[in-house]
Amino acid sequence: MSVFDHAEFDNHEHVAFYHDEASGLSAIIAVHNTHLGPALGGCRMWPYINSTEALTDVLRLSKGMTYKAAMANIALGGGKSVIIGDPRRQKTPEMMEAMGKFVDSLGGKYFTAEDSGIAVTDLKSMAKHSEYIAGVDAQYHYAGETPDGNPAPSTAYGVFVGVKASVEHGLNRSLEGVTVAIQGMGHVGYRLAQHLRNAGAKLFVADIYPEGVEKAVKELGATAVAPEDILSLDVDVLAPCALGSAINDQTLPLIKAKVIAGAANNQLAREEIGDLLVERGILYAPDYVINAGGIIDIYHQRMGASSNNALKTHIEEIGATLKLIYQRAEQENCATSRVANAMAEERFSNKG
């Protein structure tokens, strides 16, 4: 099957495949849209079952980055890259250097940054061979801490701001005493849990890897839940912070939460799930809106003079953007996901 015939192709501008035999690198870069500026999107390393699964993921993620940049009001387009392999067993510095050469081959059409399975040290290996690697020379931190190039703190803070706005709108209350089920205790999920705990929320956490869960139980007083049970808990908020498609035809009937607001990309397995959430009275925070803190961070680090305060202020705009989406969705009797898509398309589709 040609990539042009792929169900997720959606008029991508550029899709490139790369294999480096010496390092074992097999990777894909997808650039969805550059009408607002060069494409930016993280590099993900994951043990995909096959290249078809990897292609589907990178196409969906790349498109999501276009919408994310537009809704975050930054002059960037959307792209993404994926490396096929287990980051815990197969990743090597040589592979990361080969990835840098791959990114460089696009000549600045695409900038990459950190994502699942990739660390700042990996980005530094890539940067040996490309100037189009973001997150290696960080200057700003939203909380005034020493930045290390990892955008996860900004992503988590933005999701926290979004959860707070969603609870205020959907439940008409503060975060004090709100019950939250977090699926995924990685770099973002754990930091989100810290923010929520500090705001008085009660946490239930799950992950396929035990380390983050054990840490959250010990340090945050969270309750550990089996991964297969986390989506069906009777809680106020469900926060998907793992991989995509967590909200699908099989899991939707099990969800009892009245608000879904989390960090994961592509949370809805298909667009119509958004409509079904409306029917069930569940408020959904469109993922690429609520998790935009990372791309906002990278934009401030890479694209011009900024400050810690400017970065924080920009991230906090996520809350106001979500409330605008919720209000428009109610006025139009439409799914929040469809409203967000329409708003993003209004911003990037007609640019020259």
PDB file of N, CA, C and O in Angstrom, residues 12-87:
ATOM      1  N   HIS A  12      -0.277  14.981   4.080  1.00  0.00           N
ATOM      2  CA  HIS A  12       1.056  15.263   4.610  1.00  0.00           C
ATOM      3  C   HIS A  12       1.952  15.825   3.505  1.00  0.00           C
ATOM      4  O   HIS A  12       1.879  15.394   2.348  1.00  0.00           O
ATOM      5  N   GLU A  13       2.787  16.760   3.861  1.00  0.00           N
ATOM      6  CA  GLU A  13       3.693  17.364   2.887  1.00  0.00           C
ATOM      7  C   GLU A  13       4.892  16.470   2.580  1.00  0.00           C
ATOM      8  O   GLU A  13       5.406  16.455   1.461  1.00  0.00           O
ATOM      9  N   HIS A  14       5.361  15.750   3.593  1.00  0.00           N
ATOM     10  CA  HIS A  14       6.619  15.017   3.429  1.00  0.00           C
ATOM     11  C   HIS A  14       6.627  13.825   4.384  1.00  0.00           C
ATOM     12  O   HIS A  14       6.389  13.986   5.579  1.00  0.00           O
ATOM     13  N   VAL A  15       6.895  12.642   3.866  1.00  0.00           N
ATOM     14  CA  VAL A  15       7.076  11.448   4.692  1.00  0.00           C
ATOM     15  C   VAL A  15       8.346  10.758   4.216  1.00  0.00           C
ATOM     16  O   VAL A  15       8.480  10.426   3.043  1.00  0.00           O
ATOM     17  N   ALA A  16       9.299  10.581   5.136  1.00  0.00           N
ATOM     18  CA  ALA A  16      10.595  10.008   4.773  1.00  0.00           C
ATOM     19  C   ALA A  16      10.912   8.795   5.645  1.00  0.00           C
ATOM     20  O   ALA A  16      10.641   8.793   6.845  1.00  0.00           O
ATOM     21  N   PHE A  17      11.486   7.773   5.011  1.00  0.00           N
ATOM     22  CA  PHE A  17      11.889   6.548   5.693  1.00  0.00           C
ATOM     23  C   PHE A  17      13.415   6.438   5.645  1.00  0.00           C
ATOM     24  O   PHE A  17      14.041   6.827   4.657  1.00  0.00           O
ATOM     25  N   TYR A  18      13.997   5.907   6.721  1.00  0.00           N
ATOM     26  CA  TYR A  18      15.457   5.874   6.800  1.00  0.00           C
ATOM     27  C   TYR A  18      15.899   4.614   7.514  1.00  0.00           C
ATOM     28  O   TYR A  18      15.334   4.246   8.552  1.00  0.00           O
ATOM     29  N   HIS A  19      16.907   3.967   6.949  1.00  0.00           N
ATOM     30  CA  HIS A  19      17.488   2.793   7.609  1.00  0.00           C
ATOM     31  C   HIS A  19      18.998   2.906   7.565  1.00  0.00           C
ATOM     32  O   HIS A  19      19.581   3.184   6.508  1.00  0.00           O
ATOM     33  N   ASP A  20      19.636   2.739   8.715  1.00  0.00           N
ATOM     34  CA  ASP A  20      21.089   2.745   8.822  1.00  0.00           C
ATOM     35  C   ASP A  20      21.533   1.391   9.335  1.00  0.00           C
ATOM     36  O   ASP A  20      21.335   1.059  10.510  1.00  0.00           O
ATOM     37  N   GLU A  21      22.111   0.611   8.458  1.00  0.00           N
ATOM     38  CA  GLU A  21      22.459  -0.769   8.815  1.00  0.00           C
ATOM     39  C   GLU A  21      23.496  -0.830   9.932  1.00  0.00           C
ATOM     40  O   GLU A  21      23.417  -1.676  10.826  1.00  0.00           O
ATOM     41  N   ALA A  22      24.458   0.081   9.905  1.00  0.00           N
ATOM     42  CA  ALA A  22      25.545   0.025  10.882  1.00  0.00           C
ATOM     43  C   ALA A  22      25.044   0.192  12.318  1.00  0.00           C
ATOM     44  O   ALA A  22      25.493  -0.509  13.231  1.00  0.00           O
ATOM     45  N   SER A  23      24.114   1.119  12.522  1.00  0.00           N
ATOM     46  CA  SER A  23      23.614   1.382  13.880  1.00  0.00           C
ATOM     47  C   SER A  23      22.333   0.631  14.211  1.00  0.00           C
ATOM     48  O   SER A  23      21.919   0.582  15.364  1.00  0.00           O
ATOM     49  N   GLY A  24      21.682   0.094  13.170  1.00  0.00           N
ATOM     50  CA  GLY A  24      20.407  -0.586  13.378  1.00  0.00           C
ATOM     51  C   GLY A  24      19.212   0.341  13.403  1.00  0.00           C
ATOM     52  O   GLY A  24      18.104  -0.078  13.767  1.00  0.00           O
ATOM     53  N   LEU A  25      19.404   1.593  13.013  1.00  0.00           N
ATOM     54  CA  LEU A  25      18.303   2.562  13.032  1.00  0.00           C
ATOM     55  C   LEU A  25      17.308   2.307  11.908  1.00  0.00           C
ATOM     56  O   LEU A  25      17.682   2.196  10.738  1.00  0.00           O
ATOM     57  N   SER A  26      16.038   2.226  12.271  1.00  0.00           N
ATOM     58  CA  SER A  26      14.932   2.243  11.319  1.00  0.00           C
ATOM     59  C   SER A  26      13.971   3.315  11.804  1.00  0.00           C
ATOM     60  O   SER A  26      13.450   3.213  12.921  1.00  0.00           O
ATOM     61  N   ALA A  27      13.755   4.352  10.996  1.00  0.00           N
ATOM     62  CA  ALA A  27      13.002   5.513  11.471  1.00  0.00           C
ATOM     63  C   ALA A  27      12.152   6.116  10.361  1.00  0.00           C
ATOM     64  O   ALA A  27      12.413   5.908   9.173  1.00  0.00           O
ATOM     65  N   ILE A  28      11.149   6.876  10.796  1.00  0.00           N
ATOM     66  CA  ILE A  28      10.258   7.582   9.869  1.00  0.00           C
ATOM     67  C   ILE A  28      10.101   9.012  10.368  1.00  0.00           C
ATOM     68  O   ILE A  28       9.923   9.242  11.566  1.00  0.00           O
ATOM     69  N   ILE A  29      10.170   9.973   9.456  1.00  0.00           N
ATOM     70  CA  ILE A  29       9.828  11.364   9.753  1.00  0.00           C
ATOM     71  C   ILE A  29       8.620  11.741   8.918  1.00  0.00           C
ATOM     72  O   ILE A  29       8.590  11.494   7.713  1.00  0.00           O
ATOM     73  N   ALA A  30       7.624  12.336   9.553  1.00  0.00           N
ATOM     74  CA  ALA A  30       6.430  12.812   8.847  1.00  0.00           C
ATOM     75  C   ALA A  30       6.265  14.300   9.115  1.00  0.00           C
ATOM     76  O   ALA A  30       6.273  14.730  10.266  1.00  0.00           O
ATOM     77  N   VAL A  31       6.137  15.072   8.047  1.00  0.00           N
ATOM     78  CA  VAL A  31       5.865  16.503   8.138  1.00  0.00           C
ATOM     79  C   VAL A  31       4.467  16.739   7.589  1.00  0.00           C
ATOM     80  O   VAL A  31       4.208  16.508   6.411  1.00  0.00           O
ATOM     81  N   HIS A  32       3.570  17.178   8.453  1.00  0.00           N
ATOM     82  CA  HIS A  32       2.181  17.326   8.048  1.00  0.00           C
ATOM     83  C   HIS A  32       1.903  18.648   7.357  1.00  0.00           C
ATOM     84  O   HIS A  32       1.330  18.686   6.263  1.00  0.00           O
ATOM     85  N   ASN A  33       2.299  19.764   7.978  1.00  0.00           N
ATOM     86  CA  ASN A  33       1.928  21.071   7.450  1.00  0.00           C
ATOM     87  C   ASN A  33       2.930  22.113   7.943  1.00  0.00           C
ATOM     88  O   ASN A  33       3.262  22.155   9.120  1.00  0.00           O
ATOM     89  N   THR A  34       3.408  22.959   7.017  1.00  0.00           N
ATOM     90  CA  THR A  34       4.370  24.003   7.393  1.00  0.00           C
ATOM     91  C   THR A  34       3.869  25.397   7.004  1.00  0.00           C
ATOM     92  O   THR A  34       4.657  26.306   6.797  1.00  0.00           O
ATOM     93  N   HIS A  35       2.555  25.579   6.922  1.00  0.00           N
ATOM     94  CA  HIS A  35       2.003  26.872   6.528  1.00  0.00           C
ATOM     95  C   HIS A  35       2.326  27.975   7.529  1.00  0.00           C
ATOM     96  O   HIS A  35       2.487  29.136   7.148  1.00  0.00           O
ATOM     97  N   LEU A  36       2.401  27.621   8.809  1.00  0.00           N
ATOM     98  CA  LEU A  36       2.684  28.633   9.831  1.00  0.00           C
ATOM     99  C   LEU A  36       4.169  28.751  10.150  1.00  0.00           C
ATOM    100  O   LEU A  36       4.590  29.713  10.797  1.00  0.00           O
ATOM    101  N   GLY A  37       4.975  27.772   9.728  1.00  0.00           N
ATOM    102  CA  GLY A  37       6.398  27.782  10.016  1.00  0.00           C
ATOM    103  C   GLY A  37       6.974  26.383   9.879  1.00  0.00           C
ATOM    104  O   GLY A  37       6.259  25.437   9.531  1.00  0.00           O
ATOM    105  N   PRO A  38       8.279  26.224  10.138  1.00  0.00           N
ATOM    106  CA  PRO A  38       8.885  24.891  10.049  1.00  0.00           C
ATOM    107  C   PRO A  38       8.223  23.924  11.016  1.00  0.00           C
ATOM    108  O   PRO A  38       7.733  24.322  12.069  1.00  0.00           O
ATOM    109  N   ALA A  39       8.219  22.660  10.644  1.00  0.00           N
ATOM    110  CA  ALA A  39       7.557  21.646  11.473  1.00  0.00           C
ATOM    111  C   ALA A  39       8.389  21.317  12.701  1.00  0.00           C
ATOM    112  O   ALA A  39       9.607  21.165  12.627  1.00  0.00           O
ATOM    113  N   LEU A  40       7.720  21.216  13.824  1.00  0.00           N
ATOM    114  CA  LEU A  40       8.370  20.815  15.073  1.00  0.00           C
ATOM    115  C   LEU A  40       7.586  19.666  15.683  1.00  0.00           C
ATOM    116  O   LEU A  40       6.353  19.705  15.749  1.00  0.00           O
ATOM    117  N   GLY A  41       8.303  18.658  16.121  1.00  0.00           N
ATOM    118  CA  GLY A  41       7.658  17.539  16.797  1.00  0.00           C
ATOM    119  C   GLY A  41       8.708  16.592  17.329  1.00  0.00           C
ATOM    120  O   GLY A  41       9.764  16.398  16.710  1.00  0.00           O
ATOM    121  N   GLY A  42       8.449  16.005  18.460  1.00  0.00           N
ATOM    122  CA  GLY A  42       9.428  15.158  19.121  1.00  0.00           C
ATOM    123  C   GLY A  42       9.730  13.877  18.376  1.00  0.00           C
ATOM    124  O   GLY A  42       9.009  13.455  17.472  1.00  0.00           O
ATOM    125  N   CYS A  43      10.817  13.248  18.791  1.00  0.00           N
ATOM    126  CA  CYS A  43      11.214  11.941  18.281  1.00  0.00           C
ATOM    127  C   CYS A  43      10.830  10.892  19.317  1.00  0.00           C
ATOM    128  O   CYS A  43      11.211  10.986  20.481  1.00  0.00           O
ATOM    129  N   ARG A  44      10.062   9.902  18.892  1.00  0.00           N
ATOM    130  CA  ARG A  44       9.605   8.831  19.787  1.00  0.00           C
ATOM    131  C   ARG A  44      10.292   7.528  19.401  1.00  0.00           C
ATOM    132  O   ARG A  44      10.376   7.183  18.215  1.00  0.00           O
ATOM    133  N   MET A  45      10.777   6.793  20.393  1.00  0.00           N
ATOM    134  CA  MET A  45      11.297   5.450  20.149  1.00  0.00           C
ATOM    135  C   MET A  45      10.409   4.464  20.865  1.00  0.00           C
ATOM    136  O   MET A  45      10.181   4.576  22.080  1.00  0.00           O
ATOM    137  N   TRP A  46       9.908   3.483  20.123  1.00  0.00           N
ATOM    138  CA  TRP A  46       8.946   2.538  20.685  1.00  0.00           C
ATOM    139  C   TRP A  46       9.061   1.199  19.958  1.00  0.00           C
ATOM    140  O   TRP A  46       9.294   1.170  18.743  1.00  0.00           O
ATOM    141  N   PRO A  47       8.854   0.079  20.660  1.00  0.00           N
ATOM    142  CA  PRO A  47       8.936  -1.241  20.024  1.00  0.00           C
ATOM    143  C   PRO A  47       7.676  -1.576  19.228  1.00  0.00           C
ATOM    144  O   PRO A  47       6.884  -2.455  19.604  1.00  0.00           O
ATOM    145  N   TYR A  48       7.479  -0.859  18.149  1.00  0.00           N
ATOM    146  CA  TYR A  48       6.309  -1.106  17.298  1.00  0.00           C
ATOM    147  C   TYR A  48       6.319  -2.546  16.787  1.00  0.00           C
ATOM    148  O   TYR A  48       7.380  -3.129  16.534  1.00  0.00           O
ATOM    149  N   ILE A  49       5.131  -3.083  16.598  1.00  0.00           N
ATOM    150  CA  ILE A  49       5.004  -4.461  16.113  1.00  0.00           C
ATOM    151  C   ILE A  49       5.604  -4.587  14.721  1.00  0.00           C
ATOM    152  O   ILE A  49       6.263  -5.563  14.386  1.00  0.00           O
ATOM    153  N   ASN A  50       5.371  -3.568  13.887  1.00  0.00           N
ATOM    154  CA  ASN A  50       5.895  -3.570  12.526  1.00  0.00           C
ATOM    155  C   ASN A  50       5.928  -2.134  11.997  1.00  0.00           C
ATOM    156  O   ASN A  50       5.496  -1.192  12.675  1.00  0.00           O
ATOM    157  N   SER A  51       6.423  -1.964  10.782  1.00  0.00           N
ATOM    158  CA  SER A  51       6.550  -0.624  10.209  1.00  0.00           C
ATOM    159  C   SER A  51       5.191   0.001   9.915  1.00  0.00           C
ATOM    160  O   SER A  51       5.064   1.231   9.927  1.00  0.00           O
ATOM    161  N   THR A  52       4.189  -0.802   9.664  1.00  0.00           N
ATOM    162  CA  THR A  52       2.848  -0.269   9.417  1.00  0.00           C
ATOM    163  C   THR A  52       2.310   0.428  10.665  1.00  0.00           C
ATOM    164  O   THR A  52       1.737   1.522  10.588  1.00  0.00           O
ATOM    165  N   GLU A  53       2.496  -0.200  11.820  1.00  0.00           N
ATOM    166  CA  GLU A  53       2.062   0.417  13.070  1.00  0.00           C
ATOM    167  C   GLU A  53       2.839   1.710  13.329  1.00  0.00           C
ATOM    168  O   GLU A  53       2.274   2.710  13.778  1.00  0.00           O
ATOM    169  N   ALA A  54       4.128   1.696  13.036  1.00  0.00           N
ATOM    170  CA  ALA A  54       4.952   2.892  13.221  1.00  0.00           C
ATOM    171  C   ALA A  54       4.501   4.020  12.302  1.00  0.00           C
ATOM    172  O   ALA A  54       4.430   5.186  12.717  1.00  0.00           O
ATOM    173  N   LEU A  55       4.192   3.689  11.055  1.00  0.00           N
ATOM    174  CA  LEU A  55       3.740   4.704  10.106  1.00  0.00           C
ATOM    175  C   LEU A  55       2.421   5.314  10.551  1.00  0.00           C
ATOM    176  O   LEU A  55       2.237   6.541  10.499  1.00  0.00           O
ATOM    177  N   THR A  56       1.494   4.487  11.001  1.00  0.00           N
ATOM    178  CA  THR A  56       0.212   5.000  11.487  1.00  0.00           C
ATOM    179  C   THR A  56       0.427   5.972  12.638  1.00  0.00           C
ATOM    180  O   THR A  56      -0.166   7.053  12.690  1.00  0.00           O
ATOM    181  N   ASP A  57       1.306   5.596  13.560  1.00  0.00           N
ATOM    182  CA  ASP A  57       1.555   6.438  14.728  1.00  0.00           C
ATOM    183  C   ASP A  57       2.176   7.769  14.326  1.00  0.00           C
ATOM    184  O   ASP A  57       1.739   8.834  14.769  1.00  0.00           O
ATOM    185  N   VAL A  58       3.192   7.736  13.471  1.00  0.00           N
ATOM    186  CA  VAL A  58       3.882   8.978  13.119  1.00  0.00           C
ATOM    187  C   VAL A  58       2.985   9.911  12.316  1.00  0.00           C
ATOM    188  O   VAL A  58       3.045  11.141  12.477  1.00  0.00           O
ATOM    189  N   LEU A  59       2.118   9.366  11.477  1.00  0.00           N
ATOM    190  CA  LEU A  59       1.195  10.211  10.709  1.00  0.00           C
ATOM    191  C   LEU A  59       0.181  10.884  11.628  1.00  0.00           C
ATOM    192  O   LEU A  59      -0.105  12.084  11.493  1.00  0.00           O
ATOM    193  N   ARG A  60      -0.365  10.136  12.567  1.00  0.00           N
ATOM    194  CA  ARG A  60      -1.333  10.716  13.502  1.00  0.00           C
ATOM    195  C   ARG A  60      -0.673  11.766  14.397  1.00  0.00           C
ATOM    196  O   ARG A  60      -1.236  12.833  14.656  1.00  0.00           O
ATOM    197  N   LEU A  61       0.524  11.444  14.880  1.00  0.00           N
ATOM    198  CA  LEU A  61       1.221  12.371  15.761  1.00  0.00           C
ATOM    199  C   LEU A  61       1.616  13.648  15.030  1.00  0.00           C
ATOM    200  O   LEU A  61       1.515  14.755  15.576  1.00  0.00           O
ATOM    201  N   SER A  62       2.069  13.505  13.805  1.00  0.00           N
ATOM    202  CA  SER A  62       2.490  14.667  13.013  1.00  0.00           C
ATOM    203  C   SER A  62       1.323  15.614  12.764  1.00  0.00           C
ATOM    204  O   SER A  62       1.446  16.838  12.938  1.00  0.00           O
ATOM    205  N   LYS A  63       0.204  15.067  12.378  1.00  0.00           N
ATOM    206  CA  LYS A  63      -0.989  15.892  12.171  1.00  0.00           C
ATOM    207  C   LYS A  63      -1.378  16.594  13.468  1.00  0.00           C
ATOM    208  O   LYS A  63      -1.709  17.789  13.469  1.00  0.00           O
ATOM    209  N   GLY A  64      -1.320  15.865  14.565  1.00  0.00           N
ATOM    210  CA  GLY A  64      -1.661  16.466  15.850  1.00  0.00           C
ATOM    211  C   GLY A  64      -0.774  17.638  16.200  1.00  0.00           C
ATOM    212  O   GLY A  64      -1.226  18.617  16.807  1.00  0.00           O
ATOM    213  N   MET A  65       0.499  17.589  15.791  1.00  0.00           N
ATOM    214  CA  MET A  65       1.415  18.684  16.078  1.00  0.00           C
ATOM    215  C   MET A  65       1.044  19.944  15.297  1.00  0.00           C
ATOM    216  O   MET A  65       1.225  21.062  15.788  1.00  0.00           O
ATOM    217  N   THR A  66       0.524  19.783  14.087  1.00  0.00           N
ATOM    218  CA  THR A  66       0.066  20.953  13.328  1.00  0.00           C
ATOM    219  C   THR A  66      -1.050  21.661  14.076  1.00  0.00           C
ATOM    220  O   THR A  66      -1.035  22.890  14.241  1.00  0.00           O
ATOM    221  N   TYR A  67      -2.010  20.890  14.557  1.00  0.00           N
ATOM    222  CA  TYR A  67      -3.139  21.449  15.289  1.00  0.00           C
ATOM    223  C   TYR A  67      -2.679  22.016  16.632  1.00  0.00           C
ATOM    224  O   TYR A  67      -3.165  23.062  17.079  1.00  0.00           O
ATOM    225  N   LYS A  68      -1.724  21.333  17.266  1.00  0.00           N
ATOM    226  CA  LYS A  68      -1.218  21.784  18.558  1.00  0.00           C
ATOM    227  C   LYS A  68      -0.538  23.147  18.427  1.00  0.00           C
ATOM    228  O   LYS A  68      -0.785  24.058  19.226  1.00  0.00           O
ATOM    229  N   ALA A  69       0.327  23.295  17.423  1.00  0.00           N
ATOM    230  CA  ALA A  69       1.032  24.559  17.238  1.00  0.00           C
ATOM    231  C   ALA A  69       0.054  25.693  16.948  1.00  0.00           C
ATOM    232  O   ALA A  69       0.190  26.800  17.470  1.00  0.00           O
ATOM    233  N   ALA A  70      -0.950  25.403  16.116  1.00  0.00           N
ATOM    234  CA  ALA A  70      -1.925  26.436  15.779  1.00  0.00           C
ATOM    235  C   ALA A  70      -2.699  26.887  17.008  1.00  0.00           C
ATOM    236  O   ALA A  70      -2.900  28.086  17.225  1.00  0.00           O
ATOM    237  N   MET A  71      -3.137  25.941  17.830  1.00  0.00           N
ATOM    238  CA  MET A  71      -3.921  26.289  19.011  1.00  0.00           C
ATOM    239  C   MET A  71      -3.066  26.906  20.118  1.00  0.00           C
ATOM    240  O   MET A  71      -3.589  27.573  21.010  1.00  0.00           O
ATOM    241  N   ALA A  72      -1.756  26.691  20.059  1.00  0.00           N
ATOM    242  CA  ALA A  72      -0.857  27.293  21.042  1.00  0.00           C
ATOM    243  C   ALA A  72      -0.383  28.676  20.611  1.00  0.00           C
ATOM    244  O   ALA A  72       0.398  29.311  21.321  1.00  0.00           O
ATOM    245  N   ASN A  73      -0.853  29.119  19.426  1.00  0.00           N
ATOM    246  CA  ASN A  73      -0.502  30.456  18.912  1.00  0.00           C
ATOM    247  C   ASN A  73       1.001  30.634  18.748  1.00  0.00           C
ATOM    248  O   ASN A  73       1.588  31.611  19.201  1.00  0.00           O
ATOM    249  N   ILE A  74       1.628  29.657  18.079  1.00  0.00           N
ATOM    250  CA  ILE A  74       3.043  29.778  17.765  1.00  0.00           C
ATOM    251  C   ILE A  74       3.269  29.550  16.280  1.00  0.00           C
ATOM    252  O   ILE A  74       2.523  28.803  15.631  1.00  0.00           O
ATOM    253  N   ALA A  75       4.306  30.190  15.758  1.00  0.00           N
ATOM    254  CA  ALA A  75       4.560  30.166  14.315  1.00  0.00           C
ATOM    255  C   ALA A  75       5.368  28.935  13.928  1.00  0.00           C
ATOM    256  O   ALA A  75       6.518  29.020  13.479  1.00  0.00           O
ATOM    257  N   LEU A  76       4.757  27.783  14.095  1.00  0.00           N
ATOM    258  CA  LEU A  76       5.386  26.516  13.744  1.00  0.00           C
ATOM    259  C   LEU A  76       4.368  25.610  13.079  1.00  0.00           C
ATOM    260  O   LEU A  76       3.156  25.746  13.294  1.00  0.00           O
ATOM    261  N   GLY A  77       4.873  24.674  12.299  1.00  0.00           N
ATOM    262  CA  GLY A  77       4.027  23.654  11.718  1.00  0.00           C
ATOM    263  C   GLY A  77       4.155  22.357  12.493  1.00  0.00           C
ATOM    264  O   GLY A  77       4.766  22.305  13.567  1.00  0.00           O
ATOM    265  N   GLY A  78       3.588  21.294  11.926  1.00  0.00           N
ATOM    266  CA  GLY A  78       3.560  20.025  12.636  1.00  0.00           C
ATOM    267  C   GLY A  78       4.342  18.924  11.955  1.00  0.00           C
ATOM    268  O   GLY A  78       4.229  18.713  10.744  1.00  0.00           O
ATOM    269  N   GLY A  79       5.134  18.210  12.742  1.00  0.00           N
ATOM    270  CA  GLY A  79       5.862  17.052  12.256  1.00  0.00           C
ATOM    271  C   GLY A  79       6.129  16.100  13.405  1.00  0.00           C
ATOM    272  O   GLY A  79       5.864  16.417  14.567  1.00  0.00           O
ATOM    273  N   LYS A  80       6.659  14.952  13.106  1.00  0.00           N
ATOM    274  CA  LYS A  80       6.979  13.975  14.146  1.00  0.00           C
ATOM    275  C   LYS A  80       7.946  12.949  13.560  1.00  0.00           C
ATOM    276  O   LYS A  80       7.995  12.746  12.342  1.00  0.00           O
ATOM    277  N   SER A  81       8.689  12.299  14.432  1.00  0.00           N
ATOM    278  CA  SER A  81       9.548  11.205  13.982  1.00  0.00           C
ATOM    279  C   SER A  81       9.430  10.047  14.957  1.00  0.00           C
ATOM    280  O   SER A  81       9.196  10.246  16.152  1.00  0.00           O
ATOM    281  N   VAL A  82       9.563   8.841  14.428  1.00  0.00           N
ATOM    282  CA  VAL A  82       9.533   7.647  15.269  1.00  0.00           C
ATOM    283  C   VAL A  82      10.702   6.736  14.902  1.00  0.00           C
ATOM    284  O   VAL A  82      11.105   6.650  13.744  1.00  0.00           O
ATOM    285  N   ILE A  83      11.244   6.111  15.920  1.00  0.00           N
ATOM    286  CA  ILE A  83      12.288   5.107  15.753  1.00  0.00           C
ATOM    287  C   ILE A  83      11.704   3.770  16.179  1.00  0.00           C
ATOM    288  O   ILE A  83      11.108   3.657  17.256  1.00  0.00           O
ATOM    289  N   ILE A  84      11.853   2.772  15.354  1.00  0.00           N
ATOM    290  CA  ILE A  84      11.311   1.453  15.659  1.00  0.00           C
ATOM    291  C   ILE A  84      12.323   0.683  16.500  1.00  0.00           C
ATOM    292  O   ILE A  84      13.424   0.367  16.043  1.00  0.00           O
ATOM    293  N   GLY A  85      11.972   0.402  17.764  1.00  0.00           N
ATOM    294  CA  GLY A  85      12.879  -0.330  18.637  1.00  0.00           C
ATOM    295  C   GLY A  85      12.555  -0.094  20.092  1.00  0.00           C
ATOM    296  O   GLY A  85      11.863   0.856  20.451  1.00  0.00           O
ATOM    297  N   ASP A  86      13.059  -0.946  20.931  1.00  0.00           N
ATOM    298  CA  ASP A  86      12.858  -0.845  22.374  1.00  0.00           C
ATOM    299  C   ASP A  86      13.928   0.084  22.965  1.00  0.00           C
ATOM    300  O   ASP A  86      15.116  -0.261  22.955  1.00  0.00           O
ATOM    301  N   PRO A  87      13.532   1.249  23.481  1.00  0.00           N
ATOM    302  CA  PRO A  87      14.532   2.190  23.990  1.00  0.00           C
ATOM    303  C   PRO A  87      15.288   1.673  25.200  1.00  0.00           C
ATOM    304  O   PRO A  87      16.389   2.146  25.501  1.00  0.00           O
TER     305      PRO A  87
END
